[in-house]
Amino acid sequence: MDITKYDPGLDKIAHLSTDRPVNVVLSGGGVKGVAHAAFLEYLELHNIQINAIAGSSAGALVGALYASGLRPKEILTFFKTTPIFRYTWLNPRKAGIFDSARYAEMIKVYVKETFEELSMPLTVTAVNIERGRPVYFNEGALISPLLASCAVPAVFSPVMIDGELYSDGGIMDNFPIAPFFNSNLPTLGSYIFKPTYQTHKQLNSILKVSQHANALLLHAANRHKINMTDATVVFPIGHYNTFDTKRIDLIYQTAREHLRLPQEDADTPLLT
């Protein structure tokens, strides 16, 4: 595993026929998930039609927003204008600093309430932390599985679904290709959590070493899946923090540059 190398995967995507739709896998990665919006913009620009999306954590959120009708630039605006942390939602009695249930009404403004209302099939990955297994939701109510998929342990409380607790999909499957194992269509991936190279001078505290070690652990558990897709874009954004809300524009622009998308002239549109 060499974290200094990046395979953009763009050459493989460029040779795909636009006559066949593709399945899309969107990894988890916190606010770095805004890079998925750039990836979806790339697919649109190259007339690549999407058959279905599978996502975990931030990838599930972007997939739900896109399948609910938001355009890539509107997803960028969502990330920039939607607060991750609302201190009035702190709840010491929950198994997380912030109460995940409090985000439901906010999400409902942008996301359809059921999978069946979406414009394309979507699979949301969450982990049943009682039974210790990933679960792939693709029908019925959408909001609770989506909140569970984004419930980063300790930060956001687990979500109760059918009497059992579910949490962040990234715990056990941060790059969920499994929903497409039986598909005859090409599978493309957008992978946003590859760690960056760190020097010994940068790894100069307990927190920094712990964060980097966790990033390496997560990448090691998922990197083999990259070669199980037809093409995956691995974004060089590991130096950004999972909750680095002040750098959302920079993350998005870095992703667009990596995808070699043309420069933008207009401002980001506002959601209405």
mmCIF file of C-alpha atoms in Angstrom:
data_model
loop_
_atom_site.group_PDB
_atom_site.id
_atom_site.type_symbol
_atom_site.label_atom_id
_atom_site.label_comp_id
_atom_site.label_asym_id
_atom_site.label_seq_id
_atom_site.Cartn_x
_atom_site.Cartn_y
_atom_site.Cartn_z
ATOM 1 C CA MET A 1 0.000 0.000 0.000
ATOM 2 C CA ASP A 2 1.649 3.227 -1.177
ATOM 3 C CA ILE A 3 -0.348 6.306 -0.197
ATOM 4 C CA THR A 4 1.833 8.605 -2.306
ATOM 5 C CA LYS A 5 0.380 7.286 -5.590
ATOM 6 C CA TYR A 6 -2.956 8.260 -7.143
ATOM 7 C CA ASP A 7 -4.613 6.630 -10.128
ATOM 8 C CA PRO A 8 -7.138 9.166 -11.418
ATOM 9 C CA GLY A 9 -9.063 6.491 -13.308
ATOM 10 C CA LEU A 10 -10.113 9.085 -15.857
ATOM 11 C CA ASP A 11 -8.530 7.358 -18.853
ATOM 12 C CA LYS A 12 -10.575 4.240 -18.136
ATOM 13 C CA ILE A 13 -13.772 6.252 -17.828
ATOM 14 C CA ALA A 14 -13.027 8.081 -21.069
ATOM 15 C CA HIS A 15 -13.091 4.770 -22.955
ATOM 16 C CA LEU A 16 -16.492 3.731 -21.612
ATOM 17 C CA SER A 17 -19.364 3.637 -24.074
ATOM 18 C CA THR A 18 -22.059 6.220 -23.365
ATOM 19 C CA ASP A 19 -24.625 3.759 -24.742
ATOM 20 C CA ARG A 20 -24.689 1.848 -21.436
ATOM 21 C CA PRO A 21 -25.558 3.371 -18.052
ATOM 22 C CA VAL A 22 -23.210 2.823 -15.136
ATOM 23 C CA ASN A 23 -23.481 2.025 -11.450
ATOM 24 C CA VAL A 24 -21.797 4.536 -9.152
ATOM 25 C CA VAL A 25 -20.186 3.938 -5.748
ATOM 26 C CA LEU A 26 -19.594 6.955 -3.487
ATOM 27 C CA SER A 27 -17.344 6.483 -0.471
ATOM 28 C CA GLY A 28 -17.618 8.073 2.942
ATOM 29 C CA GLY A 29 -15.383 10.928 4.030
ATOM 30 C CA GLY A 30 -17.205 13.724 5.872
ATOM 31 C CA VAL A 31 -17.281 17.143 4.217
ATOM 32 C CA LYS A 32 -14.822 15.803 1.637
ATOM 33 C CA GLY A 33 -17.965 14.240 0.195
ATOM 34 C CA VAL A 34 -18.401 17.480 -1.734
ATOM 35 C CA ALA A 35 -15.825 15.993 -4.141
ATOM 36 C CA HIS A 36 -18.541 13.512 -5.157
ATOM 37 C CA ALA A 37 -20.529 16.457 -6.519
ATOM 38 C CA ALA A 38 -17.615 17.255 -8.824
ATOM 39 C CA PHE A 39 -17.509 13.587 -9.877
ATOM 40 C CA LEU A 40 -21.214 13.647 -10.740
ATOM 41 C CA GLU A 41 -20.641 16.865 -12.677
ATOM 42 C CA TYR A 42 -17.896 15.072 -14.610
ATOM 43 C CA LEU A 43 -20.245 12.215 -15.520
ATOM 44 C CA GLU A 44 -22.895 14.681 -16.690
ATOM 45 C CA LEU A 45 -20.377 16.587 -18.798
ATOM 46 C CA HIS A 46 -19.310 13.368 -20.520
ATOM 47 C CA ASN A 47 -22.913 12.176 -21.057
ATOM 48 C CA ILE A 48 -22.461 9.124 -18.852
ATOM 49 C CA GLN A 49 -25.871 8.013 -17.615
ATOM 50 C CA ILE A 50 -26.258 6.616 -14.104
ATOM 51 C CA ASN A 51 -28.231 3.419 -13.529
ATOM 52 C CA ALA A 52 -27.950 3.338 -9.720
ATOM 53 C CA ILE A 53 -25.917 4.751 -6.823
ATOM 54 C CA ALA A 54 -24.578 3.081 -3.686
ATOM 55 C CA GLY A 55 -23.041 5.184 -0.951
ATOM 56 C CA SER A 56 -21.766 5.155 2.579
ATOM 57 C CA SER A 57 -21.861 8.074 5.039
ATOM 58 C CA ALA A 58 -21.137 11.268 3.055
ATOM 59 C CA GLY A 59 -21.437 9.252 -0.154
ATOM 60 C CA ALA A 60 -24.919 8.118 0.836
ATOM 61 C CA LEU A 61 -25.878 11.723 1.559
ATOM 62 C CA VAL A 62 -24.614 12.976 -1.815
ATOM 63 C CA GLY A 63 -26.341 10.077 -3.569
ATOM 64 C CA ALA A 64 -29.631 10.867 -1.818
ATOM 65 C CA LEU A 65 -29.375 14.559 -2.665
ATOM 66 C CA TYR A 66 -28.595 13.821 -6.323
ATOM 67 C CA ALA A 67 -31.344 11.196 -6.668
ATOM 68 C CA SER A 68 -33.735 13.698 -5.045
ATOM 69 C CA GLY A 69 -33.115 16.130 -7.894
ATOM 70 C CA LEU A 70 -30.286 18.402 -6.730
ATOM 71 C CA ARG A 71 -27.683 19.298 -9.340
ATOM 72 C CA PRO A 72 -23.953 19.039 -8.492
ATOM 73 C CA LYS A 73 -23.622 22.798 -7.857
ATOM 74 C CA GLU A 74 -26.673 22.683 -5.600
ATOM 75 C CA ILE A 75 -25.051 19.861 -3.629
ATOM 76 C CA LEU A 76 -22.012 22.114 -3.175
ATOM 77 C CA THR A 77 -24.322 24.831 -1.860
ATOM 78 C CA PHE A 78 -25.929 22.325 0.513
ATOM 79 C CA PHE A 79 -22.545 21.472 1.998
ATOM 80 C CA LYS A 80 -21.650 25.146 2.362
ATOM 81 C CA THR A 81 -24.915 26.312 3.924
ATOM 82 C CA THR A 82 -25.999 23.353 6.057
ATOM 83 C CA PRO A 83 -24.415 23.375 9.536
ATOM 84 C CA ILE A 84 -22.956 20.055 10.648
ATOM 85 C CA PHE A 85 -22.796 21.035 14.292
ATOM 86 C CA ARG A 86 -25.672 22.816 15.994
ATOM 87 C CA TYR A 87 -24.770 23.322 19.619
ATOM 88 C CA THR A 88 -28.431 23.531 20.618
ATOM 89 C CA TRP A 89 -28.588 19.876 19.567
ATOM 90 C CA LEU A 90 -25.995 18.713 22.085
ATOM 91 C CA ASN A 91 -27.427 15.851 24.101
ATOM 92 C CA PRO A 92 -25.279 14.254 26.839
ATOM 93 C CA ARG A 93 -27.911 11.556 27.373
ATOM 94 C CA LYS A 94 -27.420 10.173 23.854
ATOM 95 C CA ALA A 95 -24.587 7.891 22.701
ATOM 96 C CA GLY A 96 -23.075 10.728 20.692
ATOM 97 C CA ILE A 97 -22.225 14.397 21.186
ATOM 98 C CA PHE A 98 -24.970 15.440 18.782
ATOM 99 C CA ASP A 99 -28.441 13.914 18.519
ATOM 100 C CA SER A 100 -28.778 12.470 14.988
ATOM 101 C CA ALA A 101 -32.578 12.563 15.160
ATOM 102 C CA ARG A 102 -32.521 16.358 15.328
ATOM 103 C CA TYR A 103 -31.148 16.492 11.763
ATOM 104 C CA ALA A 104 -34.175 14.744 10.248
ATOM 105 C CA GLU A 105 -36.273 17.856 9.605
ATOM 106 C CA MET A 106 -33.312 19.662 8.083
ATOM 107 C CA ILE A 107 -32.572 16.772 5.696
ATOM 108 C CA LYS A 108 -36.226 16.419 4.664
ATOM 109 C CA VAL A 109 -36.081 19.859 3.031
ATOM 110 C CA TYR A 110 -33.735 18.455 0.373
ATOM 111 C CA VAL A 111 -34.158 14.670 0.351
ATOM 112 C CA LYS A 112 -37.216 12.586 -0.578
ATOM 113 C CA GLU A 113 -38.739 10.652 2.318
ATOM 114 C CA THR A 114 -38.741 7.239 0.611
ATOM 115 C CA PHE A 115 -36.426 5.366 -1.734
ATOM 116 C CA GLU A 116 -39.314 4.880 -4.149
ATOM 117 C CA GLU A 117 -39.629 8.653 -4.707
ATOM 118 C CA LEU A 118 -36.051 8.998 -5.948
ATOM 119 C CA SER A 119 -35.184 9.484 -9.611
ATOM 120 C CA MET A 120 -32.890 6.433 -9.616
ATOM 121 C CA PRO A 121 -32.183 3.399 -7.421
ATOM 122 C CA LEU A 122 -30.101 4.219 -4.345
ATOM 123 C CA THR A 123 -28.485 1.964 -1.754
ATOM 124 C CA VAL A 124 -27.596 3.486 1.622
ATOM 125 C CA THR A 125 -25.065 1.616 3.734
ATOM 126 C CA ALA A 126 -25.358 1.657 7.522
ATOM 127 C CA VAL A 127 -23.971 -0.625 10.204
ATOM 128 C CA ASN A 128 -26.121 -2.522 12.673
ATOM 129 C CA ILE A 129 -23.841 -2.007 15.649
ATOM 130 C CA GLU A 130 -25.760 -4.486 17.783
ATOM 131 C CA ARG A 131 -25.228 -7.387 15.372
ATOM 132 C CA GLY A 132 -21.959 -6.107 13.918
ATOM 133 C CA ARG A 133 -22.854 -6.190 10.222
ATOM 134 C CA PRO A 134 -23.349 -3.747 7.352
ATOM 135 C CA VAL A 135 -26.899 -3.373 6.063
ATOM 136 C CA TYR A 136 -27.779 -2.089 2.593
ATOM 137 C CA PHE A 137 -31.046 -0.136 2.583
ATOM 138 C CA ASN A 138 -32.768 0.393 -0.776
ATOM 139 C CA GLU A 139 -36.512 0.511 -0.138
ATOM 140 C CA GLY A 140 -39.047 2.087 2.187
ATOM 141 C CA ALA A 141 -38.249 5.033 4.451
ATOM 142 C CA LEU A 142 -35.062 6.847 3.490
ATOM 143 C CA ILE A 143 -34.392 9.466 6.174
ATOM 144 C CA SER A 144 -33.545 7.167 9.111
ATOM 145 C CA PRO A 145 -31.110 4.926 7.149
ATOM 146 C CA LEU A 146 -29.499 8.066 5.727
ATOM 147 C CA LEU A 147 -29.025 9.625 9.166
ATOM 148 C CA ALA A 148 -27.637 6.331 10.443
ATOM 149 C CA SER A 149 -25.209 6.065 7.539
ATOM 150 C CA CYS A 150 -23.838 9.526 8.404
ATOM 151 C CA ALA A 151 -23.725 8.953 12.184
ATOM 152 C CA VAL A 152 -19.975 9.081 12.805
ATOM 153 C CA PRO A 153 -19.386 7.216 16.103
ATOM 154 C CA ALA A 154 -19.059 9.389 19.222
ATOM 155 C CA VAL A 155 -19.865 12.539 17.211
ATOM 156 C CA PHE A 156 -23.445 11.689 16.189
ATOM 157 C CA SER A 157 -25.709 9.324 18.103
ATOM 158 C CA PRO A 158 -26.705 5.972 16.550
ATOM 159 C CA VAL A 159 -30.155 5.800 14.960
ATOM 160 C CA MET A 160 -32.862 3.350 16.013
ATOM 161 C CA ILE A 161 -34.383 1.441 13.075
ATOM 162 C CA ASP A 162 -36.885 -1.359 13.714
ATOM 163 C CA GLY A 163 -35.784 -1.620 17.332
ATOM 164 C CA GLU A 164 -32.033 -1.884 16.681
ATOM 165 C CA LEU A 165 -29.198 0.650 16.611
ATOM 166 C CA TYR A 166 -27.476 1.664 13.377
ATOM 167 C CA SER A 167 -24.460 3.853 12.850
ATOM 168 C CA ASP A 168 -21.967 5.108 10.249
ATOM 169 C CA GLY A 169 -21.767 2.874 7.180
ATOM 170 C CA GLY A 170 -18.050 3.569 7.004
ATOM 171 C CA ILE A 171 -17.430 1.496 10.124
ATOM 172 C CA MET A 172 -17.614 -1.725 8.100
ATOM 173 C CA ASP A 173 -18.067 -0.723 4.438
ATOM 174 C CA ASN A 174 -16.867 2.731 3.474
ATOM 175 C CA PHE A 175 -16.806 1.924 -0.253
ATOM 176 C CA PRO A 176 -19.925 -0.206 -0.828
ATOM 177 C CA ILE A 177 -19.480 -2.079 -4.098
ATOM 178 C CA ALA A 178 -21.419 -5.106 -2.818
ATOM 179 C CA PRO A 179 -24.836 -3.912 -4.074
ATOM 180 C CA PHE A 180 -23.524 -4.199 -7.660
ATOM 181 C CA PHE A 181 -21.869 -7.619 -7.507
ATOM 182 C CA ASN A 182 -24.624 -9.158 -9.663
ATOM 183 C CA SER A 183 -24.931 -6.281 -12.109
ATOM 184 C CA ASN A 184 -23.824 -6.614 -15.739
ATOM 185 C CA LEU A 185 -23.305 -2.858 -16.012
ATOM 186 C CA PRO A 186 -19.972 -1.069 -15.465
ATOM 187 C CA THR A 187 -19.295 0.182 -11.938
ATOM 188 C CA LEU A 188 -17.523 3.491 -11.380
ATOM 189 C CA GLY A 189 -16.267 4.739 -8.040
ATOM 190 C CA SER A 190 -15.522 8.037 -6.359
ATOM 191 C CA TYR A 191 -13.057 7.469 -3.498
ATOM 192 C CA ILE A 192 -12.356 10.391 -1.164
ATOM 193 C CA PHE A 193 -10.647 9.011 1.929
ATOM 194 C CA LYS A 194 -7.168 7.972 0.794
ATOM 195 C CA PRO A 195 -4.669 9.291 3.361
ATOM 196 C CA THR A 196 -1.842 11.605 2.341
ATOM 197 C CA TYR A 197 1.846 11.179 3.020
ATOM 198 C CA GLN A 198 2.843 12.559 6.426
ATOM 199 C CA THR A 199 6.401 13.381 7.476
ATOM 200 C CA HIS A 200 7.736 12.689 10.954
ATOM 201 C CA LYS A 201 7.640 16.431 11.575
ATOM 202 C CA GLN A 202 3.913 16.504 10.826
ATOM 203 C CA LEU A 203 3.179 13.527 13.067
ATOM 204 C CA ASN A 204 4.193 15.423 16.168
ATOM 205 C CA SER A 205 1.293 14.863 18.559
ATOM 206 C CA ILE A 206 -0.880 12.071 19.950
ATOM 207 C CA LEU A 207 -3.902 13.458 18.107
ATOM 208 C CA LYS A 208 -2.141 13.687 14.738
ATOM 209 C CA VAL A 209 -0.693 10.191 14.996
ATOM 210 C CA SER A 210 -4.080 8.784 16.058
ATOM 211 C CA GLN A 211 -5.927 10.527 13.223
ATOM 212 C CA HIS A 212 -3.404 9.350 10.632
ATOM 213 C CA ALA A 213 -3.440 5.799 11.998
ATOM 214 C CA ASN A 214 -7.249 5.687 11.793
ATOM 215 C CA ALA A 215 -7.125 7.001 8.219
ATOM 216 C CA LEU A 216 -4.612 4.306 7.265
ATOM 217 C CA LEU A 217 -6.760 1.630 8.912
ATOM 218 C CA LEU A 218 -9.884 2.711 7.028
ATOM 219 C CA HIS A 219 -8.041 2.903 3.713
ATOM 220 C CA ALA A 220 -6.402 -0.501 4.203
ATOM 221 C CA ALA A 221 -9.814 -2.081 4.810
ATOM 222 C CA ASN A 222 -11.297 -0.692 1.595
ATOM 223 C CA ARG A 223 -8.559 -0.089 -0.980
ATOM 224 C CA HIS A 224 -8.804 -3.581 -2.512
ATOM 225 C CA LYS A 225 -12.316 -2.721 -3.724
ATOM 226 C CA ILE A 226 -10.936 -0.071 -6.084
ATOM 227 C CA ASN A 227 -9.669 -2.797 -8.421
ATOM 228 C CA MET A 228 -13.065 -4.510 -8.265
ATOM 229 C CA THR A 229 -14.678 -1.579 -10.107
ATOM 230 C CA ASP A 230 -14.325 -0.796 -13.796
ATOM 231 C CA ALA A 231 -12.788 2.568 -12.891
ATOM 232 C CA THR A 232 -12.474 4.581 -9.695
ATOM 233 C CA VAL A 233 -11.325 8.152 -9.255
ATOM 234 C CA VAL A 234 -9.156 8.451 -6.141
ATOM 235 C CA PHE A 235 -9.100 12.081 -5.040
ATOM 236 C CA PRO A 236 -5.950 13.666 -3.531
ATOM 237 C CA ILE A 237 -7.796 15.356 -0.672
ATOM 238 C CA GLY A 238 -6.585 13.338 2.299
ATOM 239 C CA HIS A 239 -4.876 16.397 3.787
ATOM 240 C CA TYR A 240 -8.278 17.940 4.477
ATOM 241 C CA ASN A 241 -10.001 17.142 7.770
ATOM 242 C CA THR A 242 -13.219 15.115 7.843
ATOM 243 C CA PHE A 243 -15.095 18.082 9.328
ATOM 244 C CA ASP A 244 -13.107 20.893 7.680
ATOM 245 C CA THR A 245 -16.183 23.011 6.874
ATOM 246 C CA LYS A 246 -14.126 26.154 6.218
ATOM 247 C CA ARG A 247 -12.407 24.518 3.239
ATOM 248 C CA ILE A 248 -15.393 23.097 1.384
ATOM 249 C CA ASP A 249 -14.769 25.364 -1.613
ATOM 250 C CA LEU A 250 -11.098 24.339 -1.695
ATOM 251 C CA ILE A 251 -12.000 20.657 -1.526
ATOM 252 C CA TYR A 252 -14.475 21.086 -4.373
ATOM 253 C CA GLN A 253 -12.004 23.012 -6.526
ATOM 254 C CA THR A 254 -9.257 20.442 -5.850
ATOM 255 C CA ALA A 255 -11.647 17.702 -6.964
ATOM 256 C CA ARG A 256 -12.586 19.613 -10.135
ATOM 257 C CA GLU A 257 -8.926 20.165 -11.000
ATOM 258 C CA HIS A 258 -8.193 16.478 -10.447
ATOM 259 C CA LEU A 259 -11.039 15.660 -12.844
ATOM 260 C CA ARG A 260 -9.719 18.239 -15.344
ATOM 261 C CA LEU A 261 -13.069 19.979 -15.456
ATOM 262 C CA PRO A 262 -13.187 23.398 -17.141
ATOM 263 C CA GLN A 263 -12.868 26.491 -15.002
ATOM 264 C CA GLU A 264 -16.080 27.944 -13.662
ATOM 265 C CA ASP A 265 -17.243 31.437 -14.580
ATOM 266 C CA ALA A 266 -20.476 31.753 -12.595
ATOM 267 C CA ASP A 267 -21.007 31.817 -8.850
ATOM 268 C CA THR A 268 -22.443 28.791 -7.110
ATOM 269 C CA PRO A 269 -26.268 28.911 -7.323
ATOM 270 C CA LEU A 270 -28.252 29.210 -4.125
ATOM 271 C CA LEU A 271 -30.722 26.560 -3.051
ATOM 272 C CA THR A 272 -34.328 27.657 -2.953
#
